[in-house]
Amino acid sequence: MISLRAPAKVNLYLHVLGDRSDGYHEVFTRMQKIDLCDVITLEQTGEPGMRFDCDDPALSGDDNLVLRAARLFFSTANLTGRQGLAIRLEKKIPVAAGLGGGSSDAGTLLQGLNRLHNHPLSVAELVRLAAQIGSDVPFFAVSGAAALATGRGECLAEVASLDAYWYLLINPGVAVSTKWVFDNYALTSGKKKSKLFGSQKKDRTTFSPEDMHNDLESITMKRYPEVAEIKDSLLRAGAEAALMSGSGPTVYGLFLRKKTDSTALYKLAEQLSAVYDGRVWLTRAYTGV
Ligand code: C5P
Protein backbone atom coordinates (compact mmCIF):
# COMPACT_ATOMS: atom_id res chain seq x y z
CA MET A 1 0.00 0.00 0.00
CA ILE A 2 1.25 3.51 -0.70
CA SER A 3 -0.04 6.80 0.59
CA LEU A 4 0.33 9.98 -1.48
CA ARG A 5 -0.16 13.62 -0.53
CA ALA A 6 -1.85 15.63 -3.30
CA PRO A 7 -1.12 19.33 -2.67
CA ALA A 8 -3.28 22.33 -3.56
CA LYS A 9 -1.84 25.21 -5.60
CA VAL A 10 -2.22 28.94 -5.74
CA ASN A 11 -1.55 31.11 -8.78
CA LEU A 12 0.90 33.86 -7.81
CA TYR A 13 -0.04 35.53 -11.07
CA LEU A 14 -2.28 34.56 -13.94
CA HIS A 15 -2.27 36.49 -17.21
CA VAL A 16 -4.68 35.59 -19.99
CA LEU A 17 -2.82 36.31 -23.21
CA GLY A 18 -5.49 35.49 -25.78
CA ASP A 19 -7.92 33.00 -27.35
CA ARG A 20 -6.78 29.76 -28.92
CA SER A 21 -8.23 27.93 -31.89
CA ASP A 22 -8.99 24.90 -29.65
CA GLY A 23 -11.42 26.95 -27.52
CA TYR A 24 -9.00 27.36 -24.60
CA HIS A 25 -7.11 30.51 -23.62
CA GLU A 26 -3.40 31.11 -23.80
CA VAL A 27 -2.16 31.81 -20.26
CA PHE A 28 1.02 32.82 -18.48
CA THR A 29 0.92 31.85 -14.84
CA ARG A 30 3.17 31.09 -11.89
CA MET A 31 1.83 28.18 -9.87
CA GLN A 32 2.93 27.30 -6.37
CA LYS A 33 2.09 24.08 -4.53
CA ILE A 34 1.09 24.64 -0.90
CA ASP A 35 0.86 22.36 2.09
CA LEU A 36 -2.90 21.80 2.04
CA CYS A 37 -3.22 18.23 0.79
CA ASP A 38 -5.73 15.56 -0.16
CA VAL A 39 -4.58 12.05 0.68
CA ILE A 40 -4.68 9.18 -1.83
CA THR A 41 -3.99 5.59 -0.81
CA LEU A 42 -3.29 2.91 -3.39
CA GLU A 43 -3.49 -0.77 -2.64
CA GLN A 44 -2.84 -3.59 -5.09
CA THR A 45 -5.54 -6.23 -4.71
CA GLY A 46 -5.82 -9.88 -5.75
CA GLU A 47 -8.87 -9.52 -7.98
CA PRO A 48 -8.64 -7.57 -11.29
CA GLY A 49 -10.41 -4.23 -11.78
CA MET A 50 -10.43 -0.95 -9.92
CA ARG A 51 -12.24 0.01 -6.76
CA PHE A 52 -12.54 3.69 -5.84
CA ASP A 53 -13.94 5.33 -2.79
CA CYS A 54 -13.95 8.89 -1.55
CA ASP A 55 -15.11 10.55 1.66
CA ASP A 56 -16.93 13.17 -0.48
CA PRO A 57 -19.95 11.38 -2.00
CA ALA A 58 -20.16 14.06 -4.74
CA LEU A 59 -16.87 12.74 -6.18
CA SER A 60 -17.68 9.05 -6.17
CA GLY A 61 -18.99 8.97 -9.79
CA ASP A 62 -17.32 6.98 -12.54
CA ASP A 63 -16.24 10.09 -14.49
CA ASN A 64 -14.11 11.66 -11.74
CA LEU A 65 -10.58 12.78 -12.65
CA VAL A 66 -8.83 10.16 -10.50
CA LEU A 67 -10.48 7.24 -12.30
CA ARG A 68 -9.91 8.87 -15.69
CA ALA A 69 -6.21 9.29 -14.84
CA ALA A 70 -5.94 5.67 -13.66
CA ARG A 71 -7.58 4.27 -16.82
CA LEU A 72 -5.38 6.41 -19.05
CA PHE A 73 -2.25 5.30 -17.17
CA PHE A 74 -3.04 1.58 -17.43
CA SER A 75 -3.95 1.70 -21.12
CA THR A 76 -0.88 3.80 -22.05
CA ALA A 77 1.51 1.67 -19.98
CA ASN A 78 -0.03 -1.50 -21.50
CA LEU A 79 -1.00 -2.76 -18.07
CA THR A 80 -4.76 -3.06 -18.72
CA GLY A 81 -6.18 -6.29 -17.37
CA ARG A 82 -3.31 -6.69 -14.93
CA GLN A 83 -4.43 -4.03 -12.50
CA GLY A 84 -6.16 -5.02 -9.31
CA LEU A 85 -6.26 -1.72 -7.51
CA ALA A 86 -8.15 -0.07 -4.66
CA ILE A 87 -7.94 3.73 -4.61
CA ARG A 88 -9.08 5.76 -1.62
CA LEU A 89 -9.30 9.55 -1.75
CA GLU A 90 -9.64 11.73 1.35
CA LYS A 91 -10.56 15.29 0.41
CA LYS A 92 -9.19 18.25 2.34
CA ILE A 93 -8.91 20.72 -0.56
CA PRO A 94 -12.25 22.41 -1.28
CA VAL A 95 -13.81 21.54 -4.65
CA ALA A 96 -14.26 24.13 -7.47
CA ALA A 97 -12.24 26.58 -5.38
CA GLY A 98 -9.39 27.70 -7.69
CA LEU A 99 -6.91 25.54 -5.77
CA GLY A 100 -6.47 22.75 -8.34
CA GLY A 101 -7.75 20.02 -6.01
CA GLY A 102 -9.16 17.67 -8.68
CA SER A 103 -6.16 18.30 -10.95
CA SER A 104 -3.80 17.51 -8.09
CA ASP A 105 -5.59 14.26 -7.29
CA ALA A 106 -5.25 13.18 -10.94
CA GLY A 107 -1.63 14.32 -11.40
CA THR A 108 -0.49 12.88 -8.08
CA LEU A 109 -2.18 9.59 -8.90
CA LEU A 110 -0.31 9.42 -12.23
CA GLN A 111 2.99 9.90 -10.38
CA GLY A 112 2.00 7.32 -7.76
CA LEU A 113 0.92 4.65 -10.26
CA ASN A 114 4.12 5.14 -12.24
CA ARG A 115 6.12 4.59 -9.04
CA LEU A 116 4.03 1.58 -7.99
CA HIS A 117 4.71 -0.09 -11.38
CA ASN A 118 8.46 0.74 -11.50
CA HIS A 119 8.28 3.71 -13.85
CA PRO A 120 6.97 2.32 -17.15
CA LEU A 121 6.35 5.93 -18.35
CA SER A 122 8.84 8.81 -18.60
CA VAL A 123 8.09 12.17 -16.97
CA ALA A 124 7.38 13.60 -20.46
CA GLU A 125 4.83 10.82 -21.09
CA LEU A 126 3.16 11.44 -17.72
CA VAL A 127 2.88 15.15 -18.57
CA ARG A 128 1.35 14.29 -21.96
CA LEU A 129 -1.27 12.06 -20.29
CA ALA A 130 -1.90 14.67 -17.62
CA ALA A 131 -2.62 17.33 -20.27
CA GLN A 132 -5.36 15.08 -21.70
CA ILE A 133 -7.13 15.18 -18.33
CA GLY A 134 -6.98 18.95 -17.71
CA SER A 135 -4.86 22.06 -18.25
CA ASP A 136 -3.56 22.18 -14.66
CA VAL A 137 -2.92 18.45 -14.28
CA PRO A 138 0.67 18.41 -15.72
CA PHE A 139 1.86 20.67 -12.88
CA PHE A 140 0.76 17.99 -10.41
CA ALA A 141 2.28 15.15 -12.45
CA VAL A 142 5.80 16.53 -11.89
CA SER A 143 7.63 16.77 -8.60
CA GLY A 144 8.65 20.47 -8.54
CA ALA A 145 6.82 22.71 -6.05
CA ALA A 146 6.61 25.77 -8.34
CA ALA A 147 6.49 26.39 -12.09
CA LEU A 148 5.81 28.95 -14.77
CA ALA A 149 3.11 27.60 -17.04
CA THR A 150 2.28 28.69 -20.59
CA GLY A 151 0.11 27.33 -23.41
CA ARG A 152 -3.24 26.45 -21.84
CA GLY A 153 -1.31 25.77 -18.61
CA GLU A 154 0.42 22.54 -19.60
CA CYS A 155 3.86 23.82 -20.75
CA LEU A 156 5.98 23.98 -17.62
CA ALA A 157 9.29 25.49 -16.56
CA GLU A 158 10.30 24.79 -12.96
CA VAL A 159 11.12 27.82 -10.77
CA ALA A 160 12.13 28.22 -7.13
CA SER A 161 9.46 27.47 -4.55
CA LEU A 162 8.28 30.54 -2.64
CA ASP A 163 8.80 29.42 0.94
CA ALA A 164 9.56 32.80 2.54
CA TYR A 165 5.83 33.35 3.17
CA TRP A 166 2.87 32.05 5.11
CA TYR A 167 -0.16 31.51 2.88
CA LEU A 168 -3.46 32.37 4.55
CA LEU A 169 -6.37 31.06 2.46
CA ILE A 170 -10.06 31.93 2.76
CA ASN A 171 -12.76 30.24 0.73
CA PRO A 172 -16.14 32.01 0.64
CA GLY A 173 -18.05 28.72 0.34
CA VAL A 174 -19.39 28.97 -3.21
CA ALA A 175 -18.31 26.64 -6.02
CA VAL A 176 -17.07 28.38 -9.18
CA SER A 177 -16.81 26.71 -12.60
CA THR A 178 -13.53 27.43 -14.41
CA LYS A 179 -15.32 27.16 -17.74
CA TRP A 180 -17.90 29.76 -16.65
CA VAL A 181 -15.14 32.21 -15.64
CA PHE A 182 -13.16 31.80 -18.89
CA ASP A 183 -16.35 32.06 -20.98
CA ASN A 184 -17.23 35.33 -19.22
CA TYR A 185 -13.67 36.60 -19.57
CA ALA A 186 -13.94 36.01 -23.34
CA LEU A 187 -17.25 37.91 -23.43
CA THR A 188 -16.15 40.92 -21.41
CA SER A 189 -12.43 41.38 -21.93
CA GLY A 190 -12.86 42.99 -25.35
CA LYS A 191 -9.55 41.28 -26.24
CA LYS A 192 -7.68 43.78 -24.09
CA LYS A 193 -4.07 42.85 -23.53
CA SER A 194 -3.02 41.64 -20.12
CA LYS A 195 -0.95 43.99 -17.96
CA LEU A 196 1.92 41.54 -18.50
CA PHE A 197 2.76 43.22 -21.78
CA GLY A 198 4.02 46.28 -19.94
CA SER A 199 6.55 44.27 -17.95
CA GLN A 200 7.35 41.41 -20.27
CA LYS A 201 11.07 42.01 -20.15
CA LYS A 202 11.20 41.37 -16.41
CA ASP A 203 13.18 38.36 -15.23
CA ARG A 204 10.38 35.94 -14.43
CA THR A 205 12.47 33.43 -12.49
CA THR A 206 12.33 35.71 -9.45
CA PHE A 207 9.12 36.82 -7.76
CA SER A 208 7.97 39.79 -5.75
CA PRO A 209 4.50 40.49 -4.31
CA GLU A 210 4.09 43.37 -6.82
CA ASP A 211 3.90 40.73 -9.55
CA MET A 212 0.65 39.40 -8.12
CA HIS A 213 -2.16 39.84 -10.62
CA ASN A 214 -5.03 37.69 -11.86
CA ASP A 215 -6.93 38.57 -15.04
CA LEU A 216 -9.83 36.32 -13.95
CA GLU A 217 -10.31 38.03 -10.59
CA SER A 218 -12.67 40.78 -11.75
CA ILE A 219 -14.96 38.23 -13.46
CA THR A 220 -15.44 36.13 -10.32
CA MET A 221 -15.63 39.23 -8.07
CA LYS A 222 -18.46 40.71 -10.12
CA ARG A 223 -20.56 37.58 -9.58
CA TYR A 224 -19.37 37.02 -5.96
CA PRO A 225 -18.65 40.36 -4.23
CA GLU A 226 -17.51 38.45 -1.12
CA VAL A 227 -14.25 37.69 -3.00
CA ALA A 228 -13.36 41.41 -2.98
CA GLU A 229 -14.39 41.70 0.68
CA ILE A 230 -12.11 38.82 1.65
CA LYS A 231 -9.22 40.32 -0.30
CA ASP A 232 -9.69 43.65 1.53
CA SER A 233 -9.85 41.96 4.92
CA LEU A 234 -6.59 40.06 4.26
CA LEU A 235 -4.85 43.29 3.28
CA ARG A 236 -6.25 45.07 6.36
CA ALA A 237 -4.94 42.18 8.49
CA GLY A 238 -1.42 42.95 7.27
CA ALA A 239 -0.92 40.65 4.29
CA GLU A 240 1.96 41.71 2.05
CA ALA A 241 -0.38 41.11 -0.90
CA ALA A 242 -3.61 39.20 -1.51
CA LEU A 243 -5.05 37.61 -4.65
CA MET A 244 -7.77 35.29 -5.86
CA SER A 245 -6.28 31.95 -6.94
CA GLY A 246 -7.07 30.58 -10.43
CA SER A 247 -10.70 31.06 -11.38
CA GLY A 248 -11.56 31.43 -7.69
CA PRO A 249 -13.27 31.94 -5.44
CA THR A 250 -10.51 31.19 -2.85
CA VAL A 251 -8.41 34.23 -1.93
CA TYR A 252 -5.02 34.01 -0.24
CA GLY A 253 -2.80 36.51 1.53
CA LEU A 254 1.00 36.32 1.76
CA PHE A 255 2.68 37.06 5.10
CA LEU A 256 6.46 37.28 5.13
CA ARG A 257 7.62 34.65 7.64
CA LYS A 258 10.57 36.60 9.01
CA LYS A 259 8.35 39.62 9.72
CA THR A 260 5.36 37.73 11.13
CA ASP A 261 4.60 36.60 14.67
CA SER A 262 3.32 33.10 13.88
CA THR A 263 1.31 32.81 17.11
CA ALA A 264 -0.59 36.00 16.25
CA LEU A 265 -1.13 34.73 12.69
CA TYR A 266 -2.53 31.40 13.94
CA LYS A 267 -4.86 33.39 16.19
CA LEU A 268 -6.01 35.53 13.26
CA ALA A 269 -6.64 32.34 11.22
CA GLU A 270 -8.75 30.97 14.07
CA GLN A 271 -10.81 34.16 14.28
CA LEU A 272 -11.35 34.17 10.51
CA SER A 273 -12.25 30.49 10.63
CA ALA A 274 -15.13 31.30 12.99
CA VAL A 275 -16.38 33.92 10.49
CA TYR A 276 -15.94 31.72 7.39
CA ASP A 277 -17.31 28.51 8.83
CA GLY A 278 -13.98 26.65 8.95
CA ARG A 279 -13.01 27.45 5.36
CA VAL A 280 -9.69 29.06 6.36
CA TRP A 281 -6.23 27.47 6.05
CA LEU A 282 -2.85 28.75 7.22
CA THR A 283 -0.20 26.91 5.23
CA ARG A 284 3.35 27.05 3.93
CA ALA A 285 4.85 26.17 0.56
CA TYR A 286 4.70 22.43 -0.19
CA THR A 287 7.92 20.64 0.60
CA GLY A 288 6.87 17.18 -0.53
CA VAL A 289 7.51 15.51 2.82
O1 C5P B 1 -8.50 22.14 -18.78
P1 C5P B 1 -9.64 22.17 -17.84
O2 C5P B 1 -10.62 21.04 -18.10
O3 C5P B 1 -9.25 22.24 -16.41
O4 C5P B 1 -10.41 23.51 -18.15
C1 C5P B 1 -11.75 23.75 -17.76
C2 C5P B 1 -12.34 24.81 -18.68
O5 C5P B 1 -11.69 26.07 -18.46
C3 C5P B 1 -12.14 24.51 -20.16
O6 C5P B 1 -13.21 23.78 -20.66
C4 C5P B 1 -12.09 25.89 -20.77
O7 C5P B 1 -13.40 26.36 -20.98
C5 C5P B 1 -11.48 26.75 -19.68
N1 C5P B 1 -10.05 26.99 -19.87
C6 C5P B 1 -9.63 27.90 -20.84
N2 C5P B 1 -8.28 28.14 -21.00
C7 C5P B 1 -7.36 27.51 -20.23
C8 C5P B 1 -7.77 26.59 -19.25
C9 C5P B 1 -9.12 26.36 -19.09
O8 C5P B 1 -10.43 28.50 -21.54
N3 C5P B 1 -6.07 27.79 -20.41
Coordinates of C-alpha atoms and ligand atoms in Angstrom, one line a residue:
M1 CA 0.0 0.0 0.0
I2 CA 1.3 3.5 -0.7
S3 CA 0.0 6.8 0.6
L4 CA 0.3 10.0 -1.5
R5 CA -0.2 13.6 -0.5
A6 CA -1.9 15.6 -3.3
P7 CA -1.1 19.3 -2.7
A8 CA -3.3 22.3 -3.6
K9 CA -1.8 25.2 -5.6
V10 CA -2.2 28.9 -5.7
N11 CA -1.6 31.1 -8.8
L12 CA 0.9 33.9 -7.8
Y13 CA 0.0 35.5 -11.1
L14 CA -2.3 34.6 -13.9
H15 CA -2.3 36.5 -17.2
V16 CA -4.7 35.6 -20.0
L17 CA -2.8 36.3 -23.2
G18 CA -5.5 35.5 -25.8
D19 CA -7.9 33.0 -27.3
R20 CA -6.8 29.8 -28.9
S21 CA -8.2 27.9 -31.9
D22 CA -9.0 24.9 -29.6
G23 CA -11.4 27.0 -27.5
Y24 CA -9.0 27.4 -24.6
H25 CA -7.1 30.5 -23.6
E26 CA -3.4 31.1 -23.8
V27 CA -2.2 31.8 -20.3
F28 CA 1.0 32.8 -18.5
T29 CA 0.9 31.9 -14.8
R30 CA 3.2 31.1 -11.9
M31 CA 1.8 28.2 -9.9
Q32 CA 2.9 27.3 -6.4
K33 CA 2.1 24.1 -4.5
I34 CA 1.1 24.6 -0.9
D35 CA 0.9 22.4 2.1
L36 CA -2.9 21.8 2.0
C37 CA -3.2 18.2 0.8
D38 CA -5.7 15.6 -0.2
V39 CA -4.6 12.0 0.7
I40 CA -4.7 9.2 -1.8
T41 CA -4.0 5.6 -0.8
L42 CA -3.3 2.9 -3.4
E43 CA -3.5 -0.8 -2.6
Q44 CA -2.8 -3.6 -5.1
T45 CA -5.5 -6.2 -4.7
G46 CA -5.8 -9.9 -5.7
E47 CA -8.9 -9.5 -8.0
P48 CA -8.6 -7.6 -11.3
G49 CA -10.4 -4.2 -11.8
M50 CA -10.4 -0.9 -9.9
R51 CA -12.2 0.0 -6.8
F52 CA -12.5 3.7 -5.8
D53 CA -13.9 5.3 -2.8
C54 CA -13.9 8.9 -1.5
D55 CA -15.1 10.5 1.7
D56 CA -16.9 13.2 -0.5
P57 CA -20.0 11.4 -2.0
A58 CA -20.2 14.1 -4.7
L59 CA -16.9 12.7 -6.2
S60 CA -17.7 9.1 -6.2
G61 CA -19.0 9.0 -9.8
D62 CA -17.3 7.0 -12.5
D63 CA -16.2 10.1 -14.5
N64 CA -14.1 11.7 -11.7
L65 CA -10.6 12.8 -12.6
V66 CA -8.8 10.2 -10.5
L67 CA -10.5 7.2 -12.3
R68 CA -9.9 8.9 -15.7
A69 CA -6.2 9.3 -14.8
A70 CA -5.9 5.7 -13.7
R71 CA -7.6 4.3 -16.8
L72 CA -5.4 6.4 -19.1
F73 CA -2.3 5.3 -17.2
F74 CA -3.0 1.6 -17.4
S75 CA -3.9 1.7 -21.1
T76 CA -0.9 3.8 -22.0
A77 CA 1.5 1.7 -20.0
N78 CA 0.0 -1.5 -21.5
L79 CA -1.0 -2.8 -18.1
T80 CA -4.8 -3.1 -18.7
G81 CA -6.2 -6.3 -17.4
R82 CA -3.3 -6.7 -14.9
Q83 CA -4.4 -4.0 -12.5
G84 CA -6.2 -5.0 -9.3
L85 CA -6.3 -1.7 -7.5
A86 CA -8.1 -0.1 -4.7
I87 CA -7.9 3.7 -4.6
R88 CA -9.1 5.8 -1.6
L89 CA -9.3 9.5 -1.7
E90 CA -9.6 11.7 1.3
K91 CA -10.6 15.3 0.4
K92 CA -9.2 18.3 2.3
I93 CA -8.9 20.7 -0.6
P94 CA -12.2 22.4 -1.3
V95 CA -13.8 21.5 -4.6
A96 CA -14.3 24.1 -7.5
A97 CA -12.2 26.6 -5.4
G98 CA -9.4 27.7 -7.7
L99 CA -6.9 25.5 -5.8
G100 CA -6.5 22.8 -8.3
G101 CA -7.8 20.0 -6.0
G102 CA -9.2 17.7 -8.7
S103 CA -6.2 18.3 -11.0
S104 CA -3.8 17.5 -8.1
D105 CA -5.6 14.3 -7.3
A106 CA -5.2 13.2 -10.9
G107 CA -1.6 14.3 -11.4
T108 CA -0.5 12.9 -8.1
L109 CA -2.2 9.6 -8.9
L110 CA -0.3 9.4 -12.2
Q111 CA 3.0 9.9 -10.4
G112 CA 2.0 7.3 -7.8
L113 CA 0.9 4.7 -10.3
N114 CA 4.1 5.1 -12.2
R115 CA 6.1 4.6 -9.0
L116 CA 4.0 1.6 -8.0
H117 CA 4.7 -0.1 -11.4
N118 CA 8.5 0.7 -11.5
H119 CA 8.3 3.7 -13.8
P120 CA 7.0 2.3 -17.1
L121 CA 6.4 5.9 -18.3
S122 CA 8.8 8.8 -18.6
V123 CA 8.1 12.2 -17.0
A124 CA 7.4 13.6 -20.5
E125 CA 4.8 10.8 -21.1
L126 CA 3.2 11.4 -17.7
V127 CA 2.9 15.1 -18.6
R128 CA 1.4 14.3 -22.0
L129 CA -1.3 12.1 -20.3
A130 CA -1.9 14.7 -17.6
A131 CA -2.6 17.3 -20.3
Q132 CA -5.4 15.1 -21.7
I133 CA -7.1 15.2 -18.3
G134 CA -7.0 19.0 -17.7
S135 CA -4.9 22.1 -18.3
D136 CA -3.6 22.2 -14.7
V137 CA -2.9 18.4 -14.3
P138 CA 0.7 18.4 -15.7
F139 CA 1.9 20.7 -12.9
F140 CA 0.8 18.0 -10.4
A141 CA 2.3 15.2 -12.5
V142 CA 5.8 16.5 -11.9
S143 CA 7.6 16.8 -8.6
G144 CA 8.6 20.5 -8.5
A145 CA 6.8 22.7 -6.0
A146 CA 6.6 25.8 -8.3
A147 CA 6.5 26.4 -12.1
L148 CA 5.8 29.0 -14.8
A149 CA 3.1 27.6 -17.0
T150 CA 2.3 28.7 -20.6
G151 CA 0.1 27.3 -23.4
R152 CA -3.2 26.5 -21.8
G153 CA -1.3 25.8 -18.6
E154 CA 0.4 22.5 -19.6
C155 CA 3.9 23.8 -20.7
L156 CA 6.0 24.0 -17.6
A157 CA 9.3 25.5 -16.6
E158 CA 10.3 24.8 -13.0
V159 CA 11.1 27.8 -10.8
A160 CA 12.1 28.2 -7.1
S161 CA 9.5 27.5 -4.6
L162 CA 8.3 30.5 -2.6
D163 CA 8.8 29.4 0.9
A164 CA 9.6 32.8 2.5
Y165 CA 5.8 33.3 3.2
W166 CA 2.9 32.0 5.1
Y167 CA -0.2 31.5 2.9
L168 CA -3.5 32.4 4.5
L169 CA -6.4 31.1 2.5
I170 CA -10.1 31.9 2.8
N171 CA -12.8 30.2 0.7
P172 CA -16.1 32.0 0.6
G173 CA -18.0 28.7 0.3
V174 CA -19.4 29.0 -3.2
A175 CA -18.3 26.6 -6.0
V176 CA -17.1 28.4 -9.2
S177 CA -16.8 26.7 -12.6
T178 CA -13.5 27.4 -14.4
K179 CA -15.3 27.2 -17.7
W180 CA -17.9 29.8 -16.7
V181 CA -15.1 32.2 -15.6
F182 CA -13.2 31.8 -18.9
D183 CA -16.4 32.1 -21.0
N184 CA -17.2 35.3 -19.2
Y185 CA -13.7 36.6 -19.6
A186 CA -13.9 36.0 -23.3
L187 CA -17.3 37.9 -23.4
T188 CA -16.2 40.9 -21.4
S189 CA -12.4 41.4 -21.9
G190 CA -12.9 43.0 -25.4
K191 CA -9.6 41.3 -26.2
K192 CA -7.7 43.8 -24.1
K193 CA -4.1 42.9 -23.5
S194 CA -3.0 41.6 -20.1
K195 CA -1.0 44.0 -18.0
L196 CA 1.9 41.5 -18.5
F197 CA 2.8 43.2 -21.8
G198 CA 4.0 46.3 -19.9
S199 CA 6.5 44.3 -17.9
Q200 CA 7.3 41.4 -20.3
K201 CA 11.1 42.0 -20.1
K202 CA 11.2 41.4 -16.4
D203 CA 13.2 38.4 -15.2
R204 CA 10.4 35.9 -14.4
T205 CA 12.5 33.4 -12.5
T206 CA 12.3 35.7 -9.5
F207 CA 9.1 36.8 -7.8
S208 CA 8.0 39.8 -5.7
P209 CA 4.5 40.5 -4.3
E210 CA 4.1 43.4 -6.8
D211 CA 3.9 40.7 -9.6
M212 CA 0.6 39.4 -8.1
H213 CA -2.2 39.8 -10.6
N214 CA -5.0 37.7 -11.9
D215 CA -6.9 38.6 -15.0
L216 CA -9.8 36.3 -13.9
E217 CA -10.3 38.0 -10.6
S218 CA -12.7 40.8 -11.8
I219 CA -15.0 38.2 -13.5
T220 CA -15.4 36.1 -10.3
M221 CA -15.6 39.2 -8.1
K222 CA -18.5 40.7 -10.1
R223 CA -20.6 37.6 -9.6
Y224 CA -19.4 37.0 -6.0
P225 CA -18.6 40.4 -4.2
E226 CA -17.5 38.5 -1.1
V227 CA -14.2 37.7 -3.0
A228 CA -13.4 41.4 -3.0
E229 CA -14.4 41.7 0.7
I230 CA -12.1 38.8 1.7
K231 CA -9.2 40.3 -0.3
D232 CA -9.7 43.6 1.5
S233 CA -9.8 42.0 4.9
L234 CA -6.6 40.1 4.3
L235 CA -4.8 43.3 3.3
R236 CA -6.2 45.1 6.4
A237 CA -4.9 42.2 8.5
G238 CA -1.4 43.0 7.3
A239 CA -0.9 40.7 4.3
E240 CA 2.0 41.7 2.1
A241 CA -0.4 41.1 -0.9
A242 CA -3.6 39.2 -1.5
L243 CA -5.1 37.6 -4.7
M244 CA -7.8 35.3 -5.9
S245 CA -6.3 32.0 -6.9
G246 CA -7.1 30.6 -10.4
S247 CA -10.7 31.1 -11.4
G248 CA -11.6 31.4 -7.7
P249 CA -13.3 31.9 -5.4
T250 CA -10.5 31.2 -2.9
V251 CA -8.4 34.2 -1.9
Y252 CA -5.0 34.0 -0.2
G253 CA -2.8 36.5 1.5
L254 CA 1.0 36.3 1.8
F255 CA 2.7 37.1 5.1
L256 CA 6.5 37.3 5.1
R257 CA 7.6 34.6 7.6
K258 CA 10.6 36.6 9.0
K259 CA 8.3 39.6 9.7
T260 CA 5.4 37.7 11.1
D261 CA 4.6 36.6 14.7
S262 CA 3.3 33.1 13.9
T263 CA 1.3 32.8 17.1
A264 CA -0.6 36.0 16.2
L265 CA -1.1 34.7 12.7
Y266 CA -2.5 31.4 13.9
K267 CA -4.9 33.4 16.2
L268 CA -6.0 35.5 13.3
A269 CA -6.6 32.3 11.2
E270 CA -8.7 31.0 14.1
Q271 CA -10.8 34.2 14.3
L272 CA -11.4 34.2 10.5
S273 CA -12.2 30.5 10.6
A274 CA -15.1 31.3 13.0
V275 CA -16.4 33.9 10.5
Y276 CA -15.9 31.7 7.4
D277 CA -17.3 28.5 8.8
G278 CA -14.0 26.7 9.0
R279 CA -13.0 27.5 5.4
V280 CA -9.7 29.1 6.4
W281 CA -6.2 27.5 6.1
L282 CA -2.9 28.8 7.2
T283 CA -0.2 26.9 5.2
R284 CA 3.3 27.1 3.9
A285 CA 4.9 26.2 0.6
Y286 CA 4.7 22.4 -0.2
T287 CA 7.9 20.6 0.6
G288 CA 6.9 17.2 -0.5
V289 CA 7.5 15.5 2.8
Ligands
C5P1 O1 -8.5 22.1 -18.8 P1 -9.6 22.2 -17.8 O2 -10.6 21.0 -18.1 O3 -9.3 22.2 -16.4 O4 -10.4 23.5 -18.1 C1 -11.7 23.8 -17.8 C2 -12.3 24.8 -18.7 O5 -11.7 26.1 -18.5 C3 -12.1 24.5 -20.2 O6 -13.2 23.8 -20.7 C4 -12.1 25.9 -20.8 O7 -13.4 26.4 -21.0 C5 -11.5 26.8 -19.7 N1 -10.0 27.0 -19.9 C6 -9.6 27.9 -20.8 N2 -8.3 28.1 -21.0 C7 -7.4 27.5 -20.2 C8 -7.8 26.6 -19.2 C9 -9.1 26.4 -19.1 O8 -10.4 28.5 -21.5 N3 -6.1 27.8 -20.4

